[in-house]
């Protein structure tokens, strides 16, 4: 078991950090799925996946909650 510093534990408690971790996980999952289908992934495909998630995040953060 690896111990976490107080700074890391505090960072995990912030919602924005958790959202970024979830987005990063989605990026990795997308890249893994693409790699499994084709056996490789192009740099353009990886960039497209990252750009799409960034767009979704920006759209979500710019819309006020109702």
PDB file of N, CA and C in Angstrom:
ATOM      1  N   UNK A   1       0.852  -1.178   0.000  1.00  0.00           N
ATOM      2  CA  UNK A   1       0.000   0.000   0.000  1.00  0.00           C
ATOM      3  C   UNK A   1       0.894   1.236   0.000  1.00  0.00           C
ATOM      4  N   UNK A   2       0.576   2.157  -0.856  1.00  0.00           N
ATOM      5  CA  UNK A   2       1.348   3.392  -0.959  1.00  0.00           C
ATOM      6  C   UNK A   2       0.642   4.471  -0.161  1.00  0.00           C
ATOM      7  N   UNK A   3       1.390   5.172   0.678  1.00  0.00           N
ATOM      8  CA  UNK A   3       0.813   6.268   1.446  1.00  0.00           C
ATOM      9  C   UNK A   3       0.691   7.512   0.584  1.00  0.00           C
ATOM     10  N   UNK A   4      -0.358   8.267   0.806  1.00  0.00           N
ATOM     11  CA  UNK A   4      -0.574   9.504   0.067  1.00  0.00           C
ATOM     12  C   UNK A   4      -0.271  10.694   0.963  1.00  0.00           C
ATOM     13  N   UNK A   5       0.342  11.699   0.390  1.00  0.00           N
ATOM     14  CA  UNK A   5       0.637  12.900   1.166  1.00  0.00           C
ATOM     15  C   UNK A   5      -0.649  13.675   1.414  1.00  0.00           C
ATOM     16  N   UNK A   6      -0.612  14.551   2.393  1.00  0.00           N
ATOM     17  CA  UNK A   6      -1.785  15.371   2.719  1.00  0.00           C
ATOM     18  C   UNK A   6      -2.202  16.219   1.528  1.00  0.00           C
ATOM     19  N   UNK A   7      -1.235  16.708   0.745  1.00  0.00           N
ATOM     20  CA  UNK A   7      -1.554  17.516  -0.437  1.00  0.00           C
ATOM     21  C   UNK A   7      -2.335  16.715  -1.472  1.00  0.00           C
ATOM     22  N   UNK A   8      -1.927  15.469  -1.678  1.00  0.00           N
ATOM     23  CA  UNK A   8      -2.617  14.624  -2.650  1.00  0.00           C
ATOM     24  C   UNK A   8      -4.023  14.308  -2.164  1.00  0.00           C
ATOM     25  N   UNK A   9      -4.163  13.986  -0.898  1.00  0.00           N
ATOM     26  CA  UNK A   9      -5.486  13.702  -0.331  1.00  0.00           C
ATOM     27  C   UNK A   9      -6.384  14.922  -0.458  1.00  0.00           C
ATOM     28  N   UNK A  10      -5.851  16.103  -0.170  1.00  0.00           N
ATOM     29  CA  UNK A  10      -6.640  17.334  -0.292  1.00  0.00           C
ATOM     30  C   UNK A  10      -7.056  17.572  -1.741  1.00  0.00           C
ATOM     31  N   UNK A  11      -6.153  17.311  -2.685  1.00  0.00           N
ATOM     32  CA  UNK A  11      -6.469  17.505  -4.104  1.00  0.00           C
ATOM     33  C   UNK A  11      -7.609  16.596  -4.534  1.00  0.00           C
ATOM     34  N   UNK A  12      -7.619  15.353  -4.054  1.00  0.00           N
ATOM     35  CA  UNK A  12      -8.684  14.416  -4.400  1.00  0.00           C
ATOM     36  C   UNK A  12     -10.044  14.904  -3.921  1.00  0.00           C
ATOM     37  N   UNK A  13     -10.060  15.719  -2.900  1.00  0.00           N
ATOM     38  CA  UNK A  13     -11.319  16.189  -2.339  1.00  0.00           C
ATOM     39  C   UNK A  13     -11.941  17.307  -3.164  1.00  0.00           C
ATOM     40  N   UNK A  14     -11.189  17.900  -4.062  1.00  0.00           N
ATOM     41  CA  UNK A  14     -11.714  18.991  -4.877  1.00  0.00           C
ATOM     42  C   UNK A  14     -12.436  18.432  -6.097  1.00  0.00           C
ATOM     43  N   UNK A  15     -13.634  18.928  -6.338  1.00  0.00           N
ATOM     44  CA  UNK A  15     -14.471  18.413  -7.420  1.00  0.00           C
ATOM     45  C   UNK A  15     -13.797  18.556  -8.782  1.00  0.00           C
ATOM     46  N   UNK A  16     -13.168  19.681  -9.047  1.00  0.00           N
ATOM     47  CA  UNK A  16     -12.528  19.900 -10.350  1.00  0.00           C
ATOM     48  C   UNK A  16     -11.458  18.846 -10.599  1.00  0.00           C
ATOM     49  N   UNK A  17     -10.695  18.525  -9.572  1.00  0.00           N
ATOM     50  CA  UNK A  17      -9.655  17.512  -9.715  1.00  0.00           C
ATOM     51  C   UNK A  17     -10.285  16.160 -10.039  1.00  0.00           C
ATOM     52  N   UNK A  18     -11.365  15.819  -9.337  1.00  0.00           N
ATOM     53  CA  UNK A  18     -12.039  14.540  -9.596  1.00  0.00           C
ATOM     54  C   UNK A  18     -12.583  14.494 -11.015  1.00  0.00           C
ATOM     55  N   UNK A  19     -13.128  15.618 -11.500  1.00  0.00           N
ATOM     56  CA  UNK A  19     -13.628  15.666 -12.874  1.00  0.00           C
ATOM     57  C   UNK A  19     -12.488  15.446 -13.863  1.00  0.00           C
ATOM     58  N   UNK A  20     -11.341  16.066 -13.610  1.00  0.00           N
ATOM     59  CA  UNK A  20     -10.194  15.894 -14.498  1.00  0.00           C
ATOM     60  C   UNK A  20      -9.719  14.449 -14.511  1.00  0.00           C
ATOM     61  N   UNK A  21      -9.732  13.802 -13.361  1.00  0.00           N
ATOM     62  CA  UNK A  21      -9.340  12.395 -13.287  1.00  0.00           C
ATOM     63  C   UNK A  21     -10.314  11.542 -14.091  1.00  0.00           C
ATOM     64  N   UNK A  22     -11.614  11.814 -13.960  1.00  0.00           N
ATOM     65  CA  UNK A  22     -12.611  11.062 -14.736  1.00  0.00           C
ATOM     66  C   UNK A  22     -12.407  11.271 -16.234  1.00  0.00           C
ATOM     67  N   UNK A  23     -12.124  12.495 -16.639  1.00  0.00           N
ATOM     68  CA  UNK A  23     -11.894  12.764 -18.059  1.00  0.00           C
ATOM     69  C   UNK A  23     -10.648  12.041 -18.552  1.00  0.00           C
ATOM     70  N   UNK A  24      -9.602  12.066 -17.757  1.00  0.00           N
ATOM     71  CA  UNK A  24      -8.380  11.377 -18.150  1.00  0.00           C
ATOM     72  C   UNK A  24      -8.649   9.881 -18.293  1.00  0.00           C
ATOM     73  N   UNK A  25      -9.437   9.327 -17.390  1.00  0.00           N
ATOM     74  CA  UNK A  25      -9.795   7.909 -17.466  1.00  0.00           C
ATOM     75  C   UNK A  25     -10.561   7.621 -18.754  1.00  0.00           C
ATOM     76  N   UNK A  26     -11.484   8.511 -19.122  1.00  0.00           N
ATOM     77  CA  UNK A  26     -12.235   8.331 -20.369  1.00  0.00           C
ATOM     78  C   UNK A  26     -11.312   8.376 -21.580  1.00  0.00           C
ATOM     79  N   UNK A  27     -10.330   9.279 -21.545  1.00  0.00           N
ATOM     80  CA  UNK A  27      -9.374   9.365 -22.654  1.00  0.00           C
ATOM     81  C   UNK A  27      -8.623   8.047 -22.790  1.00  0.00           C
ATOM     82  N   UNK A  28      -8.126   7.540 -21.679  1.00  0.00           N
ATOM     83  CA  UNK A  28      -7.379   6.276 -21.705  1.00  0.00           C
ATOM     84  C   UNK A  28      -8.267   5.143 -22.203  1.00  0.00           C
ATOM     85  N   UNK A  29      -9.511   5.064 -21.716  1.00  0.00           N
ATOM     86  CA  UNK A  29     -10.422   4.010 -22.162  1.00  0.00           C
ATOM     87  C   UNK A  29     -10.672   4.100 -23.659  1.00  0.00           C
ATOM     88  N   UNK A  30     -10.876   5.308 -24.167  1.00  0.00           N
ATOM     89  CA  UNK A  30     -11.101   5.506 -25.599  1.00  0.00           C
ATOM     90  C   UNK A  30      -9.884   5.057 -26.405  1.00  0.00           C
ATOM     91  N   UNK A  31      -8.707   5.407 -25.923  1.00  0.00           N
ATOM     92  CA  UNK A  31      -7.486   5.015 -26.635  1.00  0.00           C
ATOM     93  C   UNK A  31      -7.285   3.505 -26.609  1.00  0.00           C
ATOM     94  N   UNK A  32      -7.586   2.882 -25.484  1.00  0.00           N
ATOM     95  CA  UNK A  32      -7.447   1.424 -25.377  1.00  0.00           C
ATOM     96  C   UNK A  32      -8.425   0.732 -26.316  1.00  0.00           C
ATOM     97  N   UNK A  33      -9.675   1.197 -26.354  1.00  0.00           N
ATOM     98  CA  UNK A  33     -10.664   0.594 -27.250  1.00  0.00           C
ATOM     99  C   UNK A  33     -10.243   0.743 -28.705  1.00  0.00           C
ATOM    100  N   UNK A  34      -9.763   1.910 -29.065  1.00  0.00           N
ATOM    101  CA  UNK A  34      -9.321   2.139 -30.440  1.00  0.00           C
ATOM    102  C   UNK A  34      -8.141   1.243 -30.779  1.00  0.00           C
ATOM    103  N   UNK A  35      -7.223   1.108 -29.843  1.00  0.00           N
ATOM    104  CA  UNK A  35      -6.045   0.273 -30.070  1.00  0.00           C
ATOM    105  C   UNK A  35      -6.444  -1.189 -30.230  1.00  0.00           C
ATOM    106  N   UNK A  36      -7.399  -1.658 -29.433  1.00  0.00           N
ATOM    107  CA  UNK A  36      -7.839  -3.055 -29.522  1.00  0.00           C
ATOM    108  C   UNK A  36      -8.483  -3.341 -30.872  1.00  0.00           C
ATOM    109  N   UNK A  37      -9.229  -2.379 -31.403  1.00  0.00           N
ATOM    110  CA  UNK A  37      -9.921  -2.586 -32.678  1.00  0.00           C
ATOM    111  C   UNK A  37      -8.948  -2.662 -33.844  1.00  0.00           C
ATOM    112  N   UNK A  38      -7.968  -1.775 -33.855  1.00  0.00           N
ATOM    113  CA  UNK A  38      -7.095  -1.674 -35.022  1.00  0.00           C
ATOM    114  C   UNK A  38      -5.690  -2.231 -34.792  1.00  0.00           C
ATOM    115  N   UNK A  39      -5.321  -2.455 -33.552  1.00  0.00           N
ATOM    116  CA  UNK A  39      -3.976  -2.915 -33.256  1.00  0.00           C
ATOM    117  C   UNK A  39      -2.996  -1.773 -33.062  1.00  0.00           C
ATOM    118  N   UNK A  40      -3.408  -0.581 -33.408  1.00  0.00           N
ATOM    119  CA  UNK A  40      -2.568   0.601 -33.209  1.00  0.00           C
ATOM    120  C   UNK A  40      -3.478   1.818 -33.145  1.00  0.00           C
ATOM    121  N   UNK A  41      -2.936   2.918 -32.747  1.00  0.00           N
ATOM    122  CA  UNK A  41      -3.700   4.165 -32.720  1.00  0.00           C
ATOM    123  C   UNK A  41      -2.834   5.260 -33.329  1.00  0.00           C
ATOM    124  N   UNK A  42      -3.461   6.065 -34.142  1.00  0.00           N
ATOM    125  CA  UNK A  42      -2.712   7.155 -34.754  1.00  0.00           C
ATOM    126  C   UNK A  42      -2.689   8.350 -33.815  1.00  0.00           C
ATOM    127  N   UNK A  43      -1.709   9.186 -33.998  1.00  0.00           N
ATOM    128  CA  UNK A  43      -1.617  10.400 -33.198  1.00  0.00           C
ATOM    129  C   UNK A  43      -2.842  11.286 -33.428  1.00  0.00           C
ATOM    130  N   UNK A  44      -3.318  11.336 -34.668  1.00  0.00           N
ATOM    131  CA  UNK A  44      -4.505  12.146 -34.964  1.00  0.00           C
ATOM    132  C   UNK A  44      -5.729  11.633 -34.217  1.00  0.00           C
ATOM    133  N   UNK A  45      -5.872  10.325 -34.109  1.00  0.00           N
ATOM    134  CA  UNK A  45      -7.018   9.748 -33.395  1.00  0.00           C
ATOM    135  C   UNK A  45      -6.924  10.062 -31.909  1.00  0.00           C
ATOM    136  N   UNK A  46      -5.741   9.966 -31.352  1.00  0.00           N
ATOM    137  CA  UNK A  46      -5.557  10.289 -29.937  1.00  0.00           C
ATOM    138  C   UNK A  46      -5.882  11.757 -29.690  1.00  0.00           C
ATOM    139  N   UNK A  47      -5.408  12.631 -30.568  1.00  0.00           N
ATOM    140  CA  UNK A  47      -5.675  14.061 -30.424  1.00  0.00           C
ATOM    141  C   UNK A  47      -7.168  14.345 -30.565  1.00  0.00           C
ATOM    142  N   UNK A  48      -7.835  13.667 -31.487  1.00  0.00           N
ATOM    143  CA  UNK A  48      -9.273  13.866 -31.673  1.00  0.00           C
ATOM    144  C   UNK A  48     -10.050  13.474 -30.419  1.00  0.00           C
ATOM    145  N   UNK A  49      -9.662  12.376 -29.778  1.00  0.00           N
ATOM    146  CA  UNK A  49     -10.341  11.943 -28.552  1.00  0.00           C
ATOM    147  C   UNK A  49     -10.147  12.967 -27.442  1.00  0.00           C
ATOM    148  N   UNK A  50      -8.943  13.477 -27.299  1.00  0.00           N
ATOM    149  CA  UNK A  50      -8.657  14.479 -26.265  1.00  0.00           C
ATOM    150  C   UNK A  50      -9.404  15.770 -26.555  1.00  0.00           C
ATOM    151  N   UNK A  51      -9.400  16.194 -27.826  1.00  0.00           N
ATOM    152  CA  UNK A  51     -10.110  17.425 -28.199  1.00  0.00           C
ATOM    153  C   UNK A  51     -11.608  17.309 -27.951  1.00  0.00           C
ATOM    154  N   UNK A  52     -12.197  16.155 -28.252  1.00  0.00           N
ATOM    155  CA  UNK A  52     -13.630  15.956 -28.039  1.00  0.00           C
ATOM    156  C   UNK A  52     -13.973  16.053 -26.556  1.00  0.00           C
ATOM    157  N   UNK A  53     -13.183  15.432 -25.715  1.00  0.00           N
ATOM    158  CA  UNK A  53     -13.442  15.500 -24.280  1.00  0.00           C
ATOM    159  C   UNK A  53     -13.250  16.911 -23.747  1.00  0.00           C
ATOM    160  N   UNK A  54     -12.271  17.629 -24.268  1.00  0.00           N
ATOM    161  CA  UNK A  54     -12.065  19.019 -23.850  1.00  0.00           C
ATOM    162  C   UNK A  54     -13.261  19.877 -24.251  1.00  0.00           C
ATOM    163  N   UNK A  55     -13.792  19.640 -25.454  1.00  0.00           N
ATOM    164  CA  UNK A  55     -14.968  20.373 -25.919  1.00  0.00           C
ATOM    165  C   UNK A  55     -16.170  20.081 -25.025  1.00  0.00           C
ATOM    166  N   UNK A  56     -16.387  18.809 -24.709  1.00  0.00           N
ATOM    167  CA  UNK A  56     -17.503  18.437 -23.837  1.00  0.00           C
ATOM    168  C   UNK A  56     -17.364  19.091 -22.466  1.00  0.00           C
ATOM    169  N   UNK A  57     -16.154  19.115 -21.936  1.00  0.00           N
ATOM    170  CA  UNK A  57     -15.912  19.712 -20.630  1.00  0.00           C
ATOM    171  C   UNK A  57     -16.165  21.211 -20.667  1.00  0.00           C
ATOM    172  N   UNK A  58     -15.687  21.877 -21.702  1.00  0.00           N
ATOM    173  CA  UNK A  58     -15.884  23.323 -21.834  1.00  0.00           C
ATOM    174  C   UNK A  58     -17.371  23.649 -21.947  1.00  0.00           C
ATOM    175  N   UNK A  59     -18.076  22.854 -22.730  1.00  0.00           N
ATOM    176  CA  UNK A  59     -19.519  23.052 -22.913  1.00  0.00           C
ATOM    177  C   UNK A  59     -20.248  22.864 -21.585  1.00  0.00           C
ATOM    178  N   UNK A  60     -19.876  21.817 -20.850  1.00  0.00           N
ATOM    179  CA  UNK A  60     -20.512  21.530 -19.566  1.00  0.00           C
ATOM    180  C   UNK A  60     -20.238  22.643 -18.560  1.00  0.00           C
ATOM    181  N   UNK A  61     -19.012  23.132 -18.536  1.00  0.00           N
ATOM    182  CA  UNK A  61     -18.643  24.162 -17.568  1.00  0.00           C
ATOM    183  C   UNK A  61     -19.177  25.537 -17.922  1.00  0.00           C
ATOM    184  N   UNK A  62     -19.521  25.773 -19.194  1.00  0.00           N
ATOM    185  CA  UNK A  62     -20.017  27.088 -19.595  1.00  0.00           C
ATOM    186  C   UNK A  62     -21.526  27.207 -19.428  1.00  0.00           C
ATOM    187  N   UNK A  63     -22.225  26.086 -19.310  1.00  0.00           N
ATOM    188  CA  UNK A  63     -23.679  26.108 -19.138  1.00  0.00           C
ATOM    189  C   UNK A  63     -24.006  26.208 -17.652  1.00  0.00           C
ATOM    190  N   UNK A  64     -24.771  27.235 -17.271  1.00  0.00           N
ATOM    191  CA  UNK A  64     -25.138  27.340 -15.853  1.00  0.00           C
ATOM    192  C   UNK A  64     -26.100  26.225 -15.453  1.00  0.00           C
ATOM    193  N   UNK A  65     -25.935  25.754 -14.254  1.00  0.00           N
ATOM    194  CA  UNK A  65     -26.831  24.711 -13.736  1.00  0.00           C
ATOM    195  C   UNK A  65     -28.205  25.304 -13.482  1.00  0.00           C
ATOM    196  N   UNK A  66     -29.206  24.534 -13.804  1.00  0.00           N
ATOM    197  CA  UNK A  66     -30.590  25.005 -13.610  1.00  0.00           C
ATOM    198  C   UNK A  66     -31.142  24.457 -12.320  1.00  0.00           C
TER     199      UNK A  66
END
